[in-house]
PDB file of N, CA and C in Angstrom:
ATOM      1  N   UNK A   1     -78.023  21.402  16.124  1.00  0.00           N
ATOM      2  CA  UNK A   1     -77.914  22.677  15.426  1.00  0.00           C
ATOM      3  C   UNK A   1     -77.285  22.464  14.052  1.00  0.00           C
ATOM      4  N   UNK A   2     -77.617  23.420  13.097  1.00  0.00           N
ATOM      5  CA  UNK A   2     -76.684  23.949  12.027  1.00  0.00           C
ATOM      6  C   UNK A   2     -75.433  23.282  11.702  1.00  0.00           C
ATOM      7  N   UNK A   3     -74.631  24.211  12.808  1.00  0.00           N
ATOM      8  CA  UNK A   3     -73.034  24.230  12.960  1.00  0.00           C
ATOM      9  C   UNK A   3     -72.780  22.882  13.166  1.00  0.00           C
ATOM     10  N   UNK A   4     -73.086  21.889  14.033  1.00  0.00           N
ATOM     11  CA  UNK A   4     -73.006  20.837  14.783  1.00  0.00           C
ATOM     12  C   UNK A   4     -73.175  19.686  13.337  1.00  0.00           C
ATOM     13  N   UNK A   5     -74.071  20.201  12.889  1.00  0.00           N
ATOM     14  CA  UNK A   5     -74.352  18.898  11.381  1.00  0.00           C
ATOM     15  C   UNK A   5     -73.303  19.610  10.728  1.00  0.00           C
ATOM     16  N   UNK A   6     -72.799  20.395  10.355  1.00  0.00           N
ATOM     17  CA  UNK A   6     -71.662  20.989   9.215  1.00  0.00           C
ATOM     18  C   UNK A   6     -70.158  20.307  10.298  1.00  0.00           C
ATOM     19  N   UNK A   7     -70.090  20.360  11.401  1.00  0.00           N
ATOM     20  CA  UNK A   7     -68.569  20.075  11.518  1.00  0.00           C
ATOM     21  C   UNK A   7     -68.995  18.527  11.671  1.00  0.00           C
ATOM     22  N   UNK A   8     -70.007  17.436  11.861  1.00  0.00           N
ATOM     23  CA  UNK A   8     -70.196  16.295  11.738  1.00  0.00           C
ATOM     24  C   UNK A   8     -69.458  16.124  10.430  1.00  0.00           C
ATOM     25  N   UNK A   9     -70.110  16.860   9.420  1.00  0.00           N
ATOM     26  CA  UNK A   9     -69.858  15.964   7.816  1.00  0.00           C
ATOM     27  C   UNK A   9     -68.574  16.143   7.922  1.00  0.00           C
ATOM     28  N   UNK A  10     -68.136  17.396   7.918  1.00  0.00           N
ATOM     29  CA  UNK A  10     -66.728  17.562   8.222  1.00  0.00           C
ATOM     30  C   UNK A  10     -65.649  16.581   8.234  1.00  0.00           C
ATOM     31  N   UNK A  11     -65.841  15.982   9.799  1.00  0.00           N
ATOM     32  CA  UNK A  11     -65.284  14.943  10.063  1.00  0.00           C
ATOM     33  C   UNK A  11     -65.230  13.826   9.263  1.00  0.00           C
ATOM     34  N   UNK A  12     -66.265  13.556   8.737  1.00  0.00           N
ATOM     35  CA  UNK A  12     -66.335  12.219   8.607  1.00  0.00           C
ATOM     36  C   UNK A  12     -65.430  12.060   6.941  1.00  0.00           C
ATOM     37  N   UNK A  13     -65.050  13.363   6.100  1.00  0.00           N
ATOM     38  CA  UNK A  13     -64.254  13.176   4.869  1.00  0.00           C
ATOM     39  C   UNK A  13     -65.145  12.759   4.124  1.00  0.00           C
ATOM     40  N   UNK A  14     -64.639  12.276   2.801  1.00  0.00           N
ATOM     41  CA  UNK A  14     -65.050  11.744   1.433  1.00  0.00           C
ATOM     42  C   UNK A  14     -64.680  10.433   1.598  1.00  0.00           C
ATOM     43  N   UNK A  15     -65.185   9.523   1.282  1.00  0.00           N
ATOM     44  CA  UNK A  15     -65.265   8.001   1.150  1.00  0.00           C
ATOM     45  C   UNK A  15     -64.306   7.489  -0.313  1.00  0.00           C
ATOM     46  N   UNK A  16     -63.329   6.589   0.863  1.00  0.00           N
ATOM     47  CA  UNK A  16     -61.698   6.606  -0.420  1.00  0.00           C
ATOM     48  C   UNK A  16     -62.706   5.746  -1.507  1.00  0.00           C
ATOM     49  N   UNK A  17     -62.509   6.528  -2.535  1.00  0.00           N
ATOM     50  CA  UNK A  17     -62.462   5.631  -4.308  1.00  0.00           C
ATOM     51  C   UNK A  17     -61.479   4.274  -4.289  1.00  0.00           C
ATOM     52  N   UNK A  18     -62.219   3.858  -4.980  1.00  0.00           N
ATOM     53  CA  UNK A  18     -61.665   2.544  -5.228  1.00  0.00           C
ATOM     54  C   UNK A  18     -60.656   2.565  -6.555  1.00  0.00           C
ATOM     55  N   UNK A  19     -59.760   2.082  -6.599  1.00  0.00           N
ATOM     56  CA  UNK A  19     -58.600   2.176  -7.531  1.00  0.00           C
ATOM     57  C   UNK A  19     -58.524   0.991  -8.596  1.00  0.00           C
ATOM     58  N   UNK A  20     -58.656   0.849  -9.752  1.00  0.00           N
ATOM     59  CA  UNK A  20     -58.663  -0.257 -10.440  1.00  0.00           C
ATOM     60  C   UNK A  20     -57.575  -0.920 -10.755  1.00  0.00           C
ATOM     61  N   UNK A  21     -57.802  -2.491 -10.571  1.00  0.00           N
ATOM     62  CA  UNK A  21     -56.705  -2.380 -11.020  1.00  0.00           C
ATOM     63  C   UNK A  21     -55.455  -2.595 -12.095  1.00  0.00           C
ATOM     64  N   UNK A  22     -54.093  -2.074 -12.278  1.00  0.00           N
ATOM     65  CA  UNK A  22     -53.913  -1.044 -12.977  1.00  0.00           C
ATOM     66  C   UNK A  22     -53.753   0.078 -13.203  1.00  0.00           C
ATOM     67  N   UNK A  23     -54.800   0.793 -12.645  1.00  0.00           N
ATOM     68  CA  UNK A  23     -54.837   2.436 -12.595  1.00  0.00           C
ATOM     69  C   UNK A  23     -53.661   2.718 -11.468  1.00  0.00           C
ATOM     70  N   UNK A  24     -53.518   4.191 -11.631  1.00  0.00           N
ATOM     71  CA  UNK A  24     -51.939   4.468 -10.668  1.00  0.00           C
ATOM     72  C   UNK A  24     -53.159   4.847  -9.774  1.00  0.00           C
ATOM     73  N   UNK A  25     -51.989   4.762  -8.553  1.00  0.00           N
ATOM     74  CA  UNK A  25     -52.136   4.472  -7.219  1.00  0.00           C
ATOM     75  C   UNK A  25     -52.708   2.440  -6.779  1.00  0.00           C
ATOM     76  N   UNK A  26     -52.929   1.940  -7.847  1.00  0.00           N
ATOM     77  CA  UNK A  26     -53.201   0.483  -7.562  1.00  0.00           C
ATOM     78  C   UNK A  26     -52.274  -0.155  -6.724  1.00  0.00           C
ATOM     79  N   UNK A  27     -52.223  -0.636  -5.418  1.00  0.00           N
ATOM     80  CA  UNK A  27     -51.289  -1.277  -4.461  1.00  0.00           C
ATOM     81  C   UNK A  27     -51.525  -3.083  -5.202  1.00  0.00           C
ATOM     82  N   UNK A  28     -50.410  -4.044  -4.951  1.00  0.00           N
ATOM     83  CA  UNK A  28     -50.373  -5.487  -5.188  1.00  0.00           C
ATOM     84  C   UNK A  28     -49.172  -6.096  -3.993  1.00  0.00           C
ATOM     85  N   UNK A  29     -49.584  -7.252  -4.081  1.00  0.00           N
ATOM     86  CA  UNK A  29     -48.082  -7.871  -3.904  1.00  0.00           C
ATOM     87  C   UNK A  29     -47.504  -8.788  -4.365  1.00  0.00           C
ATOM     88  N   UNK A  30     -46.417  -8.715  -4.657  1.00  0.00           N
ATOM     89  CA  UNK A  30     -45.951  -9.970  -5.832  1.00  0.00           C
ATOM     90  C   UNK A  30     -44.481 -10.567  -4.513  1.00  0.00           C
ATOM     91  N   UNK A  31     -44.496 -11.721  -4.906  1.00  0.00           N
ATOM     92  CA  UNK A  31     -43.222 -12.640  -4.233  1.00  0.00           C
ATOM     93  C   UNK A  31     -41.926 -12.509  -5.007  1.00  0.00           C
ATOM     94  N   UNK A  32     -41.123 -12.166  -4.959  1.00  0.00           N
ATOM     95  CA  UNK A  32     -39.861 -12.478  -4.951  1.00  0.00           C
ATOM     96  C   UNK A  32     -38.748 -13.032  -4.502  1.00  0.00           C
ATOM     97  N   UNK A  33     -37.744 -13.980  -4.678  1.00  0.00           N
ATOM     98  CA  UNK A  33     -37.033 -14.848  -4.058  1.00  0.00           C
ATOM     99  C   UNK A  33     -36.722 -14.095  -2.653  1.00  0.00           C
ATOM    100  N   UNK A  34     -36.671 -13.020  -1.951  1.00  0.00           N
ATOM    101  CA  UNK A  34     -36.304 -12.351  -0.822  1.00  0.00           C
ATOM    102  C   UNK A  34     -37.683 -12.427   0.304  1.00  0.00           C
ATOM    103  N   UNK A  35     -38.592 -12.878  -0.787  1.00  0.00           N
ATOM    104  CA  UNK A  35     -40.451 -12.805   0.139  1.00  0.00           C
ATOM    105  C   UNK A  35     -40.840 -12.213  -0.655  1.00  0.00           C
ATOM    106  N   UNK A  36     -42.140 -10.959   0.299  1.00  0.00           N
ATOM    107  CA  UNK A  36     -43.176 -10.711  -0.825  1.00  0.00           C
ATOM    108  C   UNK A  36     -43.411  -9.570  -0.195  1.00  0.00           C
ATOM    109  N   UNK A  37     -43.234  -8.352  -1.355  1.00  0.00           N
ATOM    110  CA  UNK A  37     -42.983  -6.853  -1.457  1.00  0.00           C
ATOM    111  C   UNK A  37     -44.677  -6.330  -2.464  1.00  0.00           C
ATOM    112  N   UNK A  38     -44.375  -5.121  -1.529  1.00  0.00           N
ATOM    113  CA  UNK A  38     -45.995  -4.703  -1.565  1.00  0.00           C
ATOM    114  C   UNK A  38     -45.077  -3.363  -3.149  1.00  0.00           C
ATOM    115  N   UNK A  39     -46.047  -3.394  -4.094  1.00  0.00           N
ATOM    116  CA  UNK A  39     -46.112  -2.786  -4.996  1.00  0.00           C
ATOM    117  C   UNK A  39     -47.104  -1.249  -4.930  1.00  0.00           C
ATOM    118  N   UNK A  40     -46.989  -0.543  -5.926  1.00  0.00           N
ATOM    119  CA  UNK A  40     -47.856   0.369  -6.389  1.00  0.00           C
ATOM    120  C   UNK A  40     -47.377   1.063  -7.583  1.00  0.00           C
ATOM    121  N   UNK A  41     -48.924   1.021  -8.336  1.00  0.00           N
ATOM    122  CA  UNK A  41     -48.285   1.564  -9.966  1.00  0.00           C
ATOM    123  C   UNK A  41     -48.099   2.733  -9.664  1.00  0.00           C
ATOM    124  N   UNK A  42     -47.038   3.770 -10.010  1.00  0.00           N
ATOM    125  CA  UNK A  42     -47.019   4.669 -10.379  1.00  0.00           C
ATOM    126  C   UNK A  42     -47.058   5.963 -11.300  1.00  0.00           C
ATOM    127  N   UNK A  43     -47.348   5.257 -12.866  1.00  0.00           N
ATOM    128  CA  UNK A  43     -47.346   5.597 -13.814  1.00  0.00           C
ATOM    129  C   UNK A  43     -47.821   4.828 -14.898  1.00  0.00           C
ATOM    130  N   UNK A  44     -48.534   5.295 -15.682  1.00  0.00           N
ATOM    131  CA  UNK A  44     -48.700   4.527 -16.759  1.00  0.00           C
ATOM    132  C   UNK A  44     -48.442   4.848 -18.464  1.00  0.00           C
ATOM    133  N   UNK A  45     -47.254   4.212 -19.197  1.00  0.00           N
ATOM    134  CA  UNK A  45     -46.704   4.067 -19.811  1.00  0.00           C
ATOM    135  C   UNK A  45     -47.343   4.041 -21.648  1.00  0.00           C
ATOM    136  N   UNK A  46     -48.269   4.393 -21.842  1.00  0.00           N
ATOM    137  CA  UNK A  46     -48.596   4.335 -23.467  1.00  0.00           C
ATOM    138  C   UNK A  46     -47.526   3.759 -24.126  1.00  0.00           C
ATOM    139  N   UNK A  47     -47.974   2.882 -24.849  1.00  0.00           N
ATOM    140  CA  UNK A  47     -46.799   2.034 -26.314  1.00  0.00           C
ATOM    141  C   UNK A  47     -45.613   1.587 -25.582  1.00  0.00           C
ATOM    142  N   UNK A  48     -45.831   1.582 -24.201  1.00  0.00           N
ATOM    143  CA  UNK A  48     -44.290   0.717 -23.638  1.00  0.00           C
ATOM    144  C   UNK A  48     -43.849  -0.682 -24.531  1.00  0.00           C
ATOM    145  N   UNK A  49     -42.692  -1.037 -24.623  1.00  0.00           N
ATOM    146  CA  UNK A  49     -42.527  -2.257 -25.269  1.00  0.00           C
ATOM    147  C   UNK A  49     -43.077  -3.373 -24.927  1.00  0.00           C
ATOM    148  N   UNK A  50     -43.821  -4.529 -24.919  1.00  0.00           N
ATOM    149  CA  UNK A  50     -44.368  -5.714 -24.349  1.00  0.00           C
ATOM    150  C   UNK A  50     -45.666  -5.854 -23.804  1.00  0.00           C
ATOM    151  N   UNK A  51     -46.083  -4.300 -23.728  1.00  0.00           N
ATOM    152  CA  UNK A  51     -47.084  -3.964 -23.061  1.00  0.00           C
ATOM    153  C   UNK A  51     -46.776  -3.686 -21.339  1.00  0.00           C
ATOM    154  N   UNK A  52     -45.088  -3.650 -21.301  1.00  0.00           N
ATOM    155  CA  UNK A  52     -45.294  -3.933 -20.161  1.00  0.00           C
ATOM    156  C   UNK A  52     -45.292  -1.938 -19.651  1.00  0.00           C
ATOM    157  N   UNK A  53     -46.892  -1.532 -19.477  1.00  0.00           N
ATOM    158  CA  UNK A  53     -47.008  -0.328 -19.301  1.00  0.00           C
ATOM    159  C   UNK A  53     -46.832   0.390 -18.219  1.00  0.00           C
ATOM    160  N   UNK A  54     -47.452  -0.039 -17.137  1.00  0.00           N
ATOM    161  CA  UNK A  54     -47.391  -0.211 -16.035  1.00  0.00           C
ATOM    162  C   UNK A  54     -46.047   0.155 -14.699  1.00  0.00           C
ATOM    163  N   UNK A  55     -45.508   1.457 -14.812  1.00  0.00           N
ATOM    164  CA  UNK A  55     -44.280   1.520 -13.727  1.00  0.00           C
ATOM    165  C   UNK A  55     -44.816   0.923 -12.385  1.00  0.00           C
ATOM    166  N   UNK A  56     -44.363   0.203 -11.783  1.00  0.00           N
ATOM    167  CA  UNK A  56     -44.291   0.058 -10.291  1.00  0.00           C
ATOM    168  C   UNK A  56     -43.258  -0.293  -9.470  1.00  0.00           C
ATOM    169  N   UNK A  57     -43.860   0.663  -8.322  1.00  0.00           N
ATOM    170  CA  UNK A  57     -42.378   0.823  -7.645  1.00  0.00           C
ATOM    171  C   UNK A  57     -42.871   0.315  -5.957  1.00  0.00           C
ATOM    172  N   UNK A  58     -41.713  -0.922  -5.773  1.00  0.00           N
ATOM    173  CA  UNK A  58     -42.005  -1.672  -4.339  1.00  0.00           C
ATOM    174  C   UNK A  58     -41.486  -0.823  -3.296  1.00  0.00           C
ATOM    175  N   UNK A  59     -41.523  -1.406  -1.649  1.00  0.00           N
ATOM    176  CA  UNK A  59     -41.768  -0.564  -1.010  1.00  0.00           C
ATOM    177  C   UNK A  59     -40.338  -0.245  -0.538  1.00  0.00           C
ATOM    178  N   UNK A  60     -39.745  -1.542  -1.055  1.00  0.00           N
ATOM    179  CA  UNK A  60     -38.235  -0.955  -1.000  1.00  0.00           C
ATOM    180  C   UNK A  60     -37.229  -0.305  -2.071  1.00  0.00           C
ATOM    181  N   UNK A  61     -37.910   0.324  -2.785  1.00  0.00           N
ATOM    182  CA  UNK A  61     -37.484   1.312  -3.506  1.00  0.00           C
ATOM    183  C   UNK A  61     -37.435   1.003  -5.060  1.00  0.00           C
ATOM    184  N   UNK A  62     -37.273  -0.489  -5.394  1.00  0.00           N
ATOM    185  CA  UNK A  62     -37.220  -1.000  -6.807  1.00  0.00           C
ATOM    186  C   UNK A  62     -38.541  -0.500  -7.526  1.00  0.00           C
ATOM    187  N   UNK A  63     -38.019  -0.642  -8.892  1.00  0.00           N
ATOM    188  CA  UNK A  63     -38.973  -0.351 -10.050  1.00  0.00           C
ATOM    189  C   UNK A  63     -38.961  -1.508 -10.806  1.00  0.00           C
ATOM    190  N   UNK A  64     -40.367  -1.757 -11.669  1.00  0.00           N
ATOM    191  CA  UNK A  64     -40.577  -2.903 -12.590  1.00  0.00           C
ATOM    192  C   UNK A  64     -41.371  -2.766 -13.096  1.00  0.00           C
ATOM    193  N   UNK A  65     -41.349  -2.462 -14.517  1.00  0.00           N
ATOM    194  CA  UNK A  65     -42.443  -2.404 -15.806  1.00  0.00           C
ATOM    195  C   UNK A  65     -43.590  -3.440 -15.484  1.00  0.00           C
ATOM    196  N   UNK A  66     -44.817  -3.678 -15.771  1.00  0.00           N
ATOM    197  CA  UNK A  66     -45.343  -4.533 -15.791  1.00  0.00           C
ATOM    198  C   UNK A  66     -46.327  -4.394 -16.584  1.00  0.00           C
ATOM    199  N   UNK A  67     -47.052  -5.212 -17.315  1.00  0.00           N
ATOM    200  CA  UNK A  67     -48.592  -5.555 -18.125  1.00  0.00           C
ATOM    201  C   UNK A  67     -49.530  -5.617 -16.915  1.00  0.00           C
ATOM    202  N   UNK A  68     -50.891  -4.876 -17.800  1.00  0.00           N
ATOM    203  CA  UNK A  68     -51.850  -5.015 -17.479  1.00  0.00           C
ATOM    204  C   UNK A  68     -52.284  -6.447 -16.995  1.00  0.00           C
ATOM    205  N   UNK A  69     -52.180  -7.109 -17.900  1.00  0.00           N
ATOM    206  CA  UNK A  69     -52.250  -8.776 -18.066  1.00  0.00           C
ATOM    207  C   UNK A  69     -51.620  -9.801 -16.605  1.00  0.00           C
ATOM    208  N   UNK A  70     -50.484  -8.624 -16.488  1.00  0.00           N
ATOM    209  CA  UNK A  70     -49.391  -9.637 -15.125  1.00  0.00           C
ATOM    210  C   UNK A  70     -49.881  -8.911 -13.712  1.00  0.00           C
ATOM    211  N   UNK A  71     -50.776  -8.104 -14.013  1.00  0.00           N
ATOM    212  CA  UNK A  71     -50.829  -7.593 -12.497  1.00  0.00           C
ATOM    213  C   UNK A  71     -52.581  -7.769 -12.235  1.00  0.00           C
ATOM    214  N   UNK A  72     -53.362  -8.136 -13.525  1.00  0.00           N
ATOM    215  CA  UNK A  72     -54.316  -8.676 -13.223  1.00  0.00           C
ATOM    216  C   UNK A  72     -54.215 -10.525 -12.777  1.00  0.00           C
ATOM    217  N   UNK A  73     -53.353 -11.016 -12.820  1.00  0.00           N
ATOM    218  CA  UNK A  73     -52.336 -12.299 -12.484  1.00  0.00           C
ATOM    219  C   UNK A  73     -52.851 -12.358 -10.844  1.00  0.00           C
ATOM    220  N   UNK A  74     -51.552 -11.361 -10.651  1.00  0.00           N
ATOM    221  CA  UNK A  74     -51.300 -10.818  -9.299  1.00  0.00           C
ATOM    222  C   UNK A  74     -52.726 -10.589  -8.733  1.00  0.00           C
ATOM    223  N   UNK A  75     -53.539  -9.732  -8.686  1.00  0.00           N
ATOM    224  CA  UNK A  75     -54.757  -9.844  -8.041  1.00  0.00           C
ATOM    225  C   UNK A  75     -55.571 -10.686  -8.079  1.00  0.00           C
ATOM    226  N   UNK A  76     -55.376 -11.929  -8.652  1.00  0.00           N
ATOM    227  CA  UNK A  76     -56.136 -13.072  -8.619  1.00  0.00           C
ATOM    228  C   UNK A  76     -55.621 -14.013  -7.576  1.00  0.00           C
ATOM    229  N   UNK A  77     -54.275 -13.918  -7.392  1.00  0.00           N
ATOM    230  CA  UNK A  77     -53.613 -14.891  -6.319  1.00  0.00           C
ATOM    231  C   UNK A  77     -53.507 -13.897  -5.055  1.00  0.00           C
ATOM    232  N   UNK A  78     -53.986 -12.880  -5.178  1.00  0.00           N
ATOM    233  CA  UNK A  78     -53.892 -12.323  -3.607  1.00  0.00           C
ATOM    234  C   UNK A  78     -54.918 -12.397  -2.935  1.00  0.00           C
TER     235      UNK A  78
END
């Protein structure tokens, strides 16, 4: 029926977008002397100093500027 194909699509949602990366919401993980903490940009910074534009904040609560440049780094070694 009808109804039956409408609450199918329903279910099934929108198909997650892919996040570039860079773009906020971008997840990484970078190592730090403690191990290795999962990131996500949260913001992005126009004319930050160094380029480092990029807010991201790990999962334990720290923040760290970063470049485009250093987190395309990062997704090459993950």
């Amino acid at each position: 029926s009808a109804a039956a194909a409408a609450a199918g699509r329903k279910k099934r949602g929108r198909p997650k977008k892919q996040v570039s990366i860079g773009d906020v919401g971008y997840t990484f993980r970078k190592r730090f002397h403690e191990g290795w903490f999962t990131g996500k940009v949260v913001k992005i910074r126009p004319g930050a100093e160094n380029d480092k534009d990029r807010r991201c904040r790990y999962e334990d609560g720290d923040e760290e500027d970063l470049s485009l440049e250093e987190l395309k780094i990062l997704a090459s070694k993950d």
